[in-house]
C-alpha cells in the first residue's frame, strides 16, 4: 500500500524547500487488538491452512524446523484437520468462529468506550494466524492516518508462544515499511483490577442465579514445562491471577483451584492437568464443579469443546453429577469498560 506525501514539492518550484512545512496534525491513535486466530470455515481445507501457519511458528513449536516440518507435513496435517472439522462445526456460530465473533465484539465495544470518552482512536482486530491478519489491520490503521499504534495482545497472562509472537509479527511488518508508525506494546494485564473484577462479577452473578458448586476450577491453557524452566513467566502470571481472584471472592475463594489444559505431544507440561484433575475429583466424591478459563478473553474450541464437552463427559463418566462451564468474558459490558480503561492508561502521552 502506497501513501502519498503532502510535503513533496513540485519539481518546478525553486523555493519549495526554503519555506517551513505546514504543521502536521497528530491524527488518530491506532489500537491493534491481537488474538490467536481461527480457520475461516469449519472445513478440513481451511483448518489445514490454519494449522500449517500456527504450528510452523517457532515460538509455538520449539523443535528444530527440519525435524518438525517432516512430522507436521507427513503425520499431522494429513489427519488432524479431518478430525477437528466436526468439533469446529459443533461450536460454529451463525456469524462465524466464536473466537472471531467475540474478539470483534470486544474490539467494537472498546472503540465505542474510547470514543465516548472523547478520544480520537481507531480500534482494529488482527489475528496472529489467519484472518483478519495483523498486516491487514496495521495497513488499515495507517490508511486512516494512525502514526501511533498501541498493540494489545488479547492474552492477560504473558507467554512467549502467544504475546511474544504477536509482538514479533507486528515488528516484522513494520520492518518492511519506509514510513513506520510509532509503536507501543502491552505486555500483560493478568493482575489488572478491572480484569479481576470482571471475572469475579461473572462468577458471583452465575452463583447467585444457579447456586454454588463444591469447587471452581480455573483452567488455563497449558505450556511445556521446559518453557518455564527457560524463563517464561507464564506460570507465575497464571498463579497471580488465581491468587487475586481468590482474594476478590472473599470466603468463596476457598472453592477455587487451578489446572492446565490442551496438552500436545509427549513432553511434560504444566500441572495439574485439567481433565485428570476433574476425573480424580469425581472419584473422590465431588459431585458439582464449575469450570472457568480466565486466560481466554473469547470463547473458542479449547473452551466450548474441550472443557464444556470433553471435560464434562470425563467428569460424569467418573461419577460426577454436574459440570457447568462459565463462558469467557466475550461481550461482557463490565469487561469492555475495564478493557478500555486499561488501554487508555497505556495511551498516556499520546
Coordinates of C-alpha atoms in Angstrom, one line a residue:
X1 CA 0.0 0.0 0.0
X2 CA 1.4 3.4 -1.0
X3 CA 1.0 6.6 1.0
X4 CA 1.5 9.9 -0.9
X5 CA 3.3 12.6 0.9
X6 CA 1.6 16.0 1.1
X7 CA 5.0 17.6 1.7
X8 CA 6.7 16.7 -1.6
X9 CA 7.2 19.9 -3.6
X10 CA 6.7 20.3 -7.3
X11 CA 10.0 19.9 -9.2
X12 CA 9.4 23.3 -10.9
X13 CA 9.3 25.3 -7.6
X14 CA 12.8 26.6 -6.8
X15 CA 11.8 27.9 -3.4
X16 CA 10.0 24.8 -2.3
X17 CA 12.5 23.7 0.3
X18 CA 13.1 27.2 1.7
X19 CA 9.7 27.5 3.4
X20 CA 8.8 25.9 6.7
X21 CA 6.4 22.9 6.1
X22 CA 2.9 23.3 7.5
X23 CA 2.4 21.7 10.9
X24 CA 1.3 18.1 10.8
X25 CA -1.9 17.3 12.8
X26 CA -1.3 14.4 15.2
X27 CA -4.1 12.3 13.7
X28 CA -5.9 9.5 15.5
X29 CA -4.2 6.9 17.6
X30 CA -4.5 3.3 16.5
X31 CA -5.2 0.4 18.8
X32 CA -4.5 -3.1 17.5
X33 CA -6.1 -5.9 19.4
X34 CA -4.4 -9.3 18.6
X35 CA -5.8 -12.7 19.2
X36 CA -4.6 -16.1 18.2
X37 CA -6.6 -16.9 15.2
X38 CA -9.1 -19.3 13.7
X39 CA -9.9 -21.2 10.5
X40 CA -12.0 -19.2 8.1
X41 CA -14.6 -22.0 7.9
X42 CA -15.0 -25.3 9.8
X43 CA -13.7 -27.3 6.8
X44 CA -10.7 -29.6 6.6
X45 CA -9.1 -27.4 3.9
X46 CA -9.3 -24.2 6.0
X47 CA -8.4 -26.0 9.2
X48 CA -5.3 -27.4 7.5
X49 CA -4.3 -23.9 6.2
X50 CA -4.7 -22.5 9.7
X51 CA -2.8 -25.3 11.4
X52 CA 0.0 -25.1 8.9
X53 CA 0.6 -21.5 9.8
X54 CA 0.0 -21.9 13.5
X55 CA 2.2 -25.0 14.0
X56 CA 5.0 -23.6 11.8
X57 CA 5.7 -20.8 14.3
X58 CA 9.0 -21.5 16.1
X59 CA 7.6 -19.6 19.1
X60 CA 4.9 -22.2 19.4
X61 CA 6.8 -25.4 18.5
X62 CA 10.3 -25.2 19.8
X63 CA 11.7 -28.1 17.8
X64 CA 14.3 -27.7 15.0
X65 CA 12.3 -26.9 11.9
X66 CA 13.9 -29.6 9.7
X67 CA 12.6 -32.3 12.1
X68 CA 9.3 -30.7 13.0
X69 CA 8.2 -29.9 9.4
X70 CA 8.6 -33.6 8.5
X71 CA 6.3 -34.5 11.4
X72 CA 3.9 -31.8 10.6
X73 CA 3.6 -32.4 6.9
X74 CA 3.6 -36.2 7.0
X75 CA 1.6 -37.0 10.1
X76 CA -0.3 -34.1 11.5
X77 CA -1.7 -32.1 8.5
X78 CA -2.9 -35.1 6.6
X79 CA -5.0 -36.3 9.5
X80 CA -5.7 -33.7 12.1
X81 CA -7.9 -31.3 10.1
X82 CA -10.4 -34.0 9.3
X83 CA -10.6 -35.0 12.9
X84 CA -11.1 -31.3 14.0
X85 CA -13.7 -30.4 11.4
X86 CA -16.7 -31.9 13.3
X87 CA -15.6 -30.3 16.5
X88 CA -15.4 -26.9 14.9
X89 CA -18.8 -27.3 13.2
X90 CA -20.4 -28.0 16.6
X91 CA -19.3 -24.7 18.0
X92 CA -19.6 -22.5 14.9
X93 CA -21.8 -19.5 15.2
X94 CA -24.1 -18.0 12.6
X95 CA -21.6 -15.2 12.1
X96 CA -18.5 -17.4 12.1
X97 CA -15.9 -18.7 14.5
X98 CA -16.7 -17.9 18.2
X99 CA -13.2 -16.6 18.7
X100 CA -13.6 -14.2 15.8
X101 CA -17.1 -13.1 16.7
X102 CA -16.4 -12.4 20.3
X103 CA -13.0 -10.8 19.6
X104 CA -14.6 -8.5 17.1
X105 CA -17.3 -7.7 19.6
X106 CA -14.7 -6.6 22.2
X107 CA -12.9 -4.5 19.6
X108 CA -16.1 -2.7 18.7
X109 CA -17.0 -2.2 22.3
X110 CA -13.6 -0.8 23.1
X111 CA -13.9 1.6 20.2
X112 CA -17.3 2.8 21.5
X113 CA -15.9 3.2 25.0
X114 CA -12.9 5.2 23.9
X115 CA -14.9 7.4 21.5
X116 CA -17.4 8.0 24.3
X117 CA -14.5 9.4 26.4
X118 CA -13.7 11.9 23.6
X119 CA -10.5 10.0 22.4
X120 CA -9.7 10.0 18.7
X121 CA -8.8 6.4 18.3
X122 CA -9.2 3.7 15.7
X123 CA -9.5 0.1 17.0
X124 CA -8.8 -2.9 14.8
X125 CA -8.6 -6.6 15.3
X126 CA -5.8 -8.7 13.9
X127 CA -5.2 -12.4 14.2
X128 CA -1.7 -13.8 14.6
X129 CA -2.7 -16.7 12.4
X130 CA -5.5 -16.5 9.8
X131 CA -7.9 -13.6 9.1
X132 CA -8.2 -10.7 9.6
X133 CA -4.4 -10.6 9.6
X134 CA -2.2 -8.4 11.6
X135 CA -0.7 -6.9 8.4
X136 CA -4.1 -6.0 7.1
X137 CA -5.2 -4.4 10.4
X138 CA -1.9 -2.4 10.6
X139 CA -2.4 -1.2 7.0
X140 CA -5.9 -0.2 7.7
X141 CA -4.8 1.8 10.7
X142 CA -2.1 3.6 8.7
X143 CA -4.6 4.3 5.9
X144 CA -6.8 6.0 8.5
X145 CA -4.0 8.3 9.5
X146 CA -2.7 6.5 12.6
X147 CA 1.0 7.2 13.0
X148 CA 0.9 6.0 16.6
X149 CA -0.3 2.4 17.2
X150 CA -0.7 0.5 20.5
X151 CA -0.7 -3.3 20.2
X152 CA -2.7 -5.1 22.8
X153 CA -2.5 -8.9 22.7
X154 CA -5.7 -10.5 24.0
X155 CA -3.8 -12.7 26.4
X156 CA -3.9 -11.4 30.0
X157 CA -1.0 -13.7 31.0
X158 CA 2.3 -13.3 29.1
X159 CA 3.8 -16.2 27.3
X160 CA 6.4 -16.2 24.5
X161 CA 4.2 -18.5 22.4
X162 CA 1.3 -16.0 22.5
X163 CA 2.2 -12.4 23.4
X164 CA 5.8 -12.5 22.1
X165 CA 4.9 -14.0 18.7
X166 CA 2.3 -11.3 18.3
X167 CA 4.9 -8.6 19.0
X168 CA 7.3 -10.3 16.7
X169 CA 4.8 -10.2 13.9
X170 CA 3.9 -6.5 14.3
X171 CA 7.6 -5.7 14.3
X172 CA 8.3 -7.7 11.2
X173 CA 5.5 -5.9 9.3
X174 CA 6.8 -2.5 10.5
X175 CA 10.3 -3.5 9.3
X176 CA 9.1 -3.6 5.7
X177 CA 7.7 0.0 5.9
X178 CA 9.6 3.1 4.8
X179 CA 7.4 5.4 7.0
X180 CA 7.0 3.4 10.2
X181 CA 4.4 4.3 12.8
X182 CA 5.4 4.9 16.4
X183 CA 4.7 1.6 18.2
X184 CA 3.9 0.6 21.8
X185 CA 3.0 -2.8 23.2
X186 CA 1.1 -4.0 26.2
X187 CA 2.9 -7.0 27.7
X188 CA 0.4 -8.4 30.3
X189 CA -2.6 -7.4 32.4
X190 CA -3.1 -10.6 34.5
X191 CA -3.3 -8.5 37.6
X192 CA -5.4 -5.6 36.3
X193 CA -8.0 -4.7 38.8
X194 CA -10.7 -4.3 36.1
X195 CA -9.9 -7.7 34.7
X196 CA -10.0 -9.4 38.1
X197 CA -13.3 -7.6 39.0
X198 CA -15.0 -8.6 35.7
X199 CA -14.1 -12.3 36.3
X200 CA -15.3 -12.1 39.9
X201 CA -18.5 -10.4 38.9
X202 CA -19.2 -13.1 36.3
X203 CA -18.7 -15.9 38.9
X204 CA -20.8 -14.2 41.6
X205 CA -23.7 -13.5 39.2
X206 CA -23.7 -17.1 38.0
X207 CA -23.7 -18.4 41.5
X208 CA -26.5 -16.0 42.6
X209 CA -28.6 -17.5 39.8
X210 CA -27.6 -21.1 39.8
X211 CA -26.1 -21.8 43.2
X212 CA -22.6 -22.5 44.3
X213 CA -20.7 -25.6 43.3
X214 CA -18.5 -27.7 45.5
X215 CA -15.4 -26.5 43.6
X216 CA -14.5 -23.9 41.0
X217 CA -11.6 -24.9 38.6
X218 CA -9.7 -22.2 36.8
X219 CA -8.4 -23.9 33.7
X220 CA -5.5 -22.1 31.8
X221 CA -4.0 -23.1 28.5
X222 CA -1.0 -25.4 29.2
X223 CA 2.6 -24.8 28.3
X224 CA 5.6 -27.2 28.2
X225 CA 7.5 -27.2 31.4
X226 CA 10.8 -26.5 29.7
X227 CA 9.4 -23.2 28.6
X228 CA 9.0 -22.2 32.2
X229 CA 12.4 -23.6 33.0
X230 CA 13.9 -21.4 30.3
X231 CA 12.4 -18.3 31.8
X232 CA 8.9 -17.9 30.5
X233 CA 6.8 -16.1 33.2
X234 CA 3.5 -17.6 32.1
X235 CA 3.0 -19.9 35.2
X236 CA 3.8 -17.1 37.6
X237 CA 1.3 -14.8 35.8
X238 CA -1.4 -17.5 35.9
X239 CA -0.9 -18.1 39.7
X240 CA -1.0 -14.4 40.4
X241 CA -4.4 -14.2 38.6
X242 CA -5.6 -17.1 40.7
X243 CA -4.4 -15.6 43.9
X244 CA -6.0 -12.2 43.1
X245 CA -9.3 -13.7 42.1
X246 CA -9.5 -15.8 45.2
X247 CA -8.9 -12.7 47.3
X248 CA -11.6 -10.8 45.4
X249 CA -14.1 -13.6 46.0
X250 CA -13.5 -13.4 49.8
X251 CA -14.7 -16.5 51.6
X252 CA -15.8 -18.1 48.3
X253 CA -12.2 -18.1 47.3
X254 CA -11.8 -21.3 49.2
X255 CA -13.7 -23.1 46.4
X256 CA -11.1 -22.0 43.8
X257 CA -8.4 -24.4 42.3
X258 CA -6.3 -24.2 39.1
X259 CA -5.2 -26.5 36.4
X260 CA -3.9 -26.5 32.8
X261 CA -5.5 -27.9 29.7
X262 CA -4.6 -28.5 26.0
X263 CA -1.6 -30.7 26.2
X264 CA 0.2 -31.5 23.0
X265 CA 2.9 -34.2 22.5
X266 CA 4.7 -36.4 24.9
X267 CA 6.7 -33.8 26.9
X268 CA 5.8 -32.8 30.4
X269 CA 3.5 -29.7 30.6
X270 CA 2.4 -27.5 33.4
X271 CA 0.5 -29.5 36.0
X272 CA -2.0 -30.3 37.4
X273 CA -3.8 -31.3 34.1
X274 CA -7.4 -30.3 33.8
X275 CA -9.1 -33.5 32.7
X276 CA -7.3 -35.8 35.1
X277 CA -8.0 -33.4 37.9
X278 CA -11.7 -33.5 37.2
X279 CA -11.7 -37.3 36.9
X280 CA -9.9 -37.6 40.3
X281 CA -12.3 -35.2 41.9
X282 CA -15.3 -37.2 40.7
X283 CA -13.7 -40.4 42.1
X284 CA -13.2 -38.7 45.4
X285 CA -17.0 -38.0 45.6
X286 CA -17.1 -34.4 44.3
X287 CA -20.4 -34.0 42.5
X288 CA -20.8 -30.4 41.4
X289 CA -18.0 -28.5 39.7
X290 CA -17.8 -25.2 37.8
X291 CA -15.0 -24.5 35.3
X292 CA -13.8 -21.1 34.1
X293 CA -11.0 -20.3 31.6
X294 CA -9.6 -16.9 32.7
X295 CA -6.7 -16.9 30.2
X296 CA -9.1 -16.8 27.3
X297 CA -10.9 -13.5 26.7
X298 CA -13.1 -15.0 24.0
X299 CA -14.7 -18.5 23.8
X300 CA -13.1 -20.9 21.3
X301 CA -12.6 -24.6 20.6
X302 CA -10.5 -25.0 23.7
X303 CA -13.3 -23.7 25.9
X304 CA -16.5 -24.7 24.1
X305 CA -15.4 -28.2 23.1
X306 CA -12.5 -29.3 25.2
X307 CA -14.0 -28.0 28.5
X308 CA -17.7 -27.8 28.0
X309 CA -18.0 -31.2 26.2
X310 CA -14.9 -33.4 26.7
X311 CA -14.1 -32.5 30.3
X312 CA -17.8 -32.5 31.3
X313 CA -18.1 -36.1 29.8
X314 CA -15.0 -37.2 31.6
X315 CA -16.3 -35.8 34.9
X316 CA -19.7 -37.5 34.5
X317 CA -18.0 -40.8 33.4
X318 CA -16.2 -41.0 36.7
X319 CA -19.3 -40.4 38.8
X320 CA -19.7 -36.6 38.9
X321 CA -23.2 -35.2 38.6
X322 CA -22.8 -31.7 37.2
X323 CA -20.1 -29.7 35.4
X324 CA -21.0 -26.2 34.5
X325 CA -18.8 -24.2 32.2
X326 CA -18.8 -20.4 32.8
X327 CA -18.3 -18.6 29.5
X328 CA -15.4 -16.3 28.8
X329 CA -15.8 -12.5 29.1
X330 CA -16.8 -12.3 25.5
X331 CA -19.2 -9.3 25.2
X332 CA -19.4 -8.6 28.9
X333 CA -20.1 -4.9 29.4
X334 CA -18.1 -4.6 32.6
X335 CA -15.1 -6.1 30.9
X336 CA -15.4 -3.8 27.9
X337 CA -15.3 -0.8 30.2
X338 CA -12.3 -2.2 32.1
X339 CA -10.5 -3.1 28.9
X340 CA -11.0 0.5 27.6
X341 CA -9.6 1.9 30.9
X342 CA -6.6 -0.3 30.7
X343 CA -5.9 0.7 27.1
X344 CA -6.4 4.4 27.9
X345 CA -3.7 4.1 30.6
X346 CA -1.3 2.7 28.0
X347 CA -2.2 5.6 25.6
X348 CA -0.9 8.1 28.1
X349 CA 1.0 11.0 26.4
X350 CA -0.4 10.2 23.0

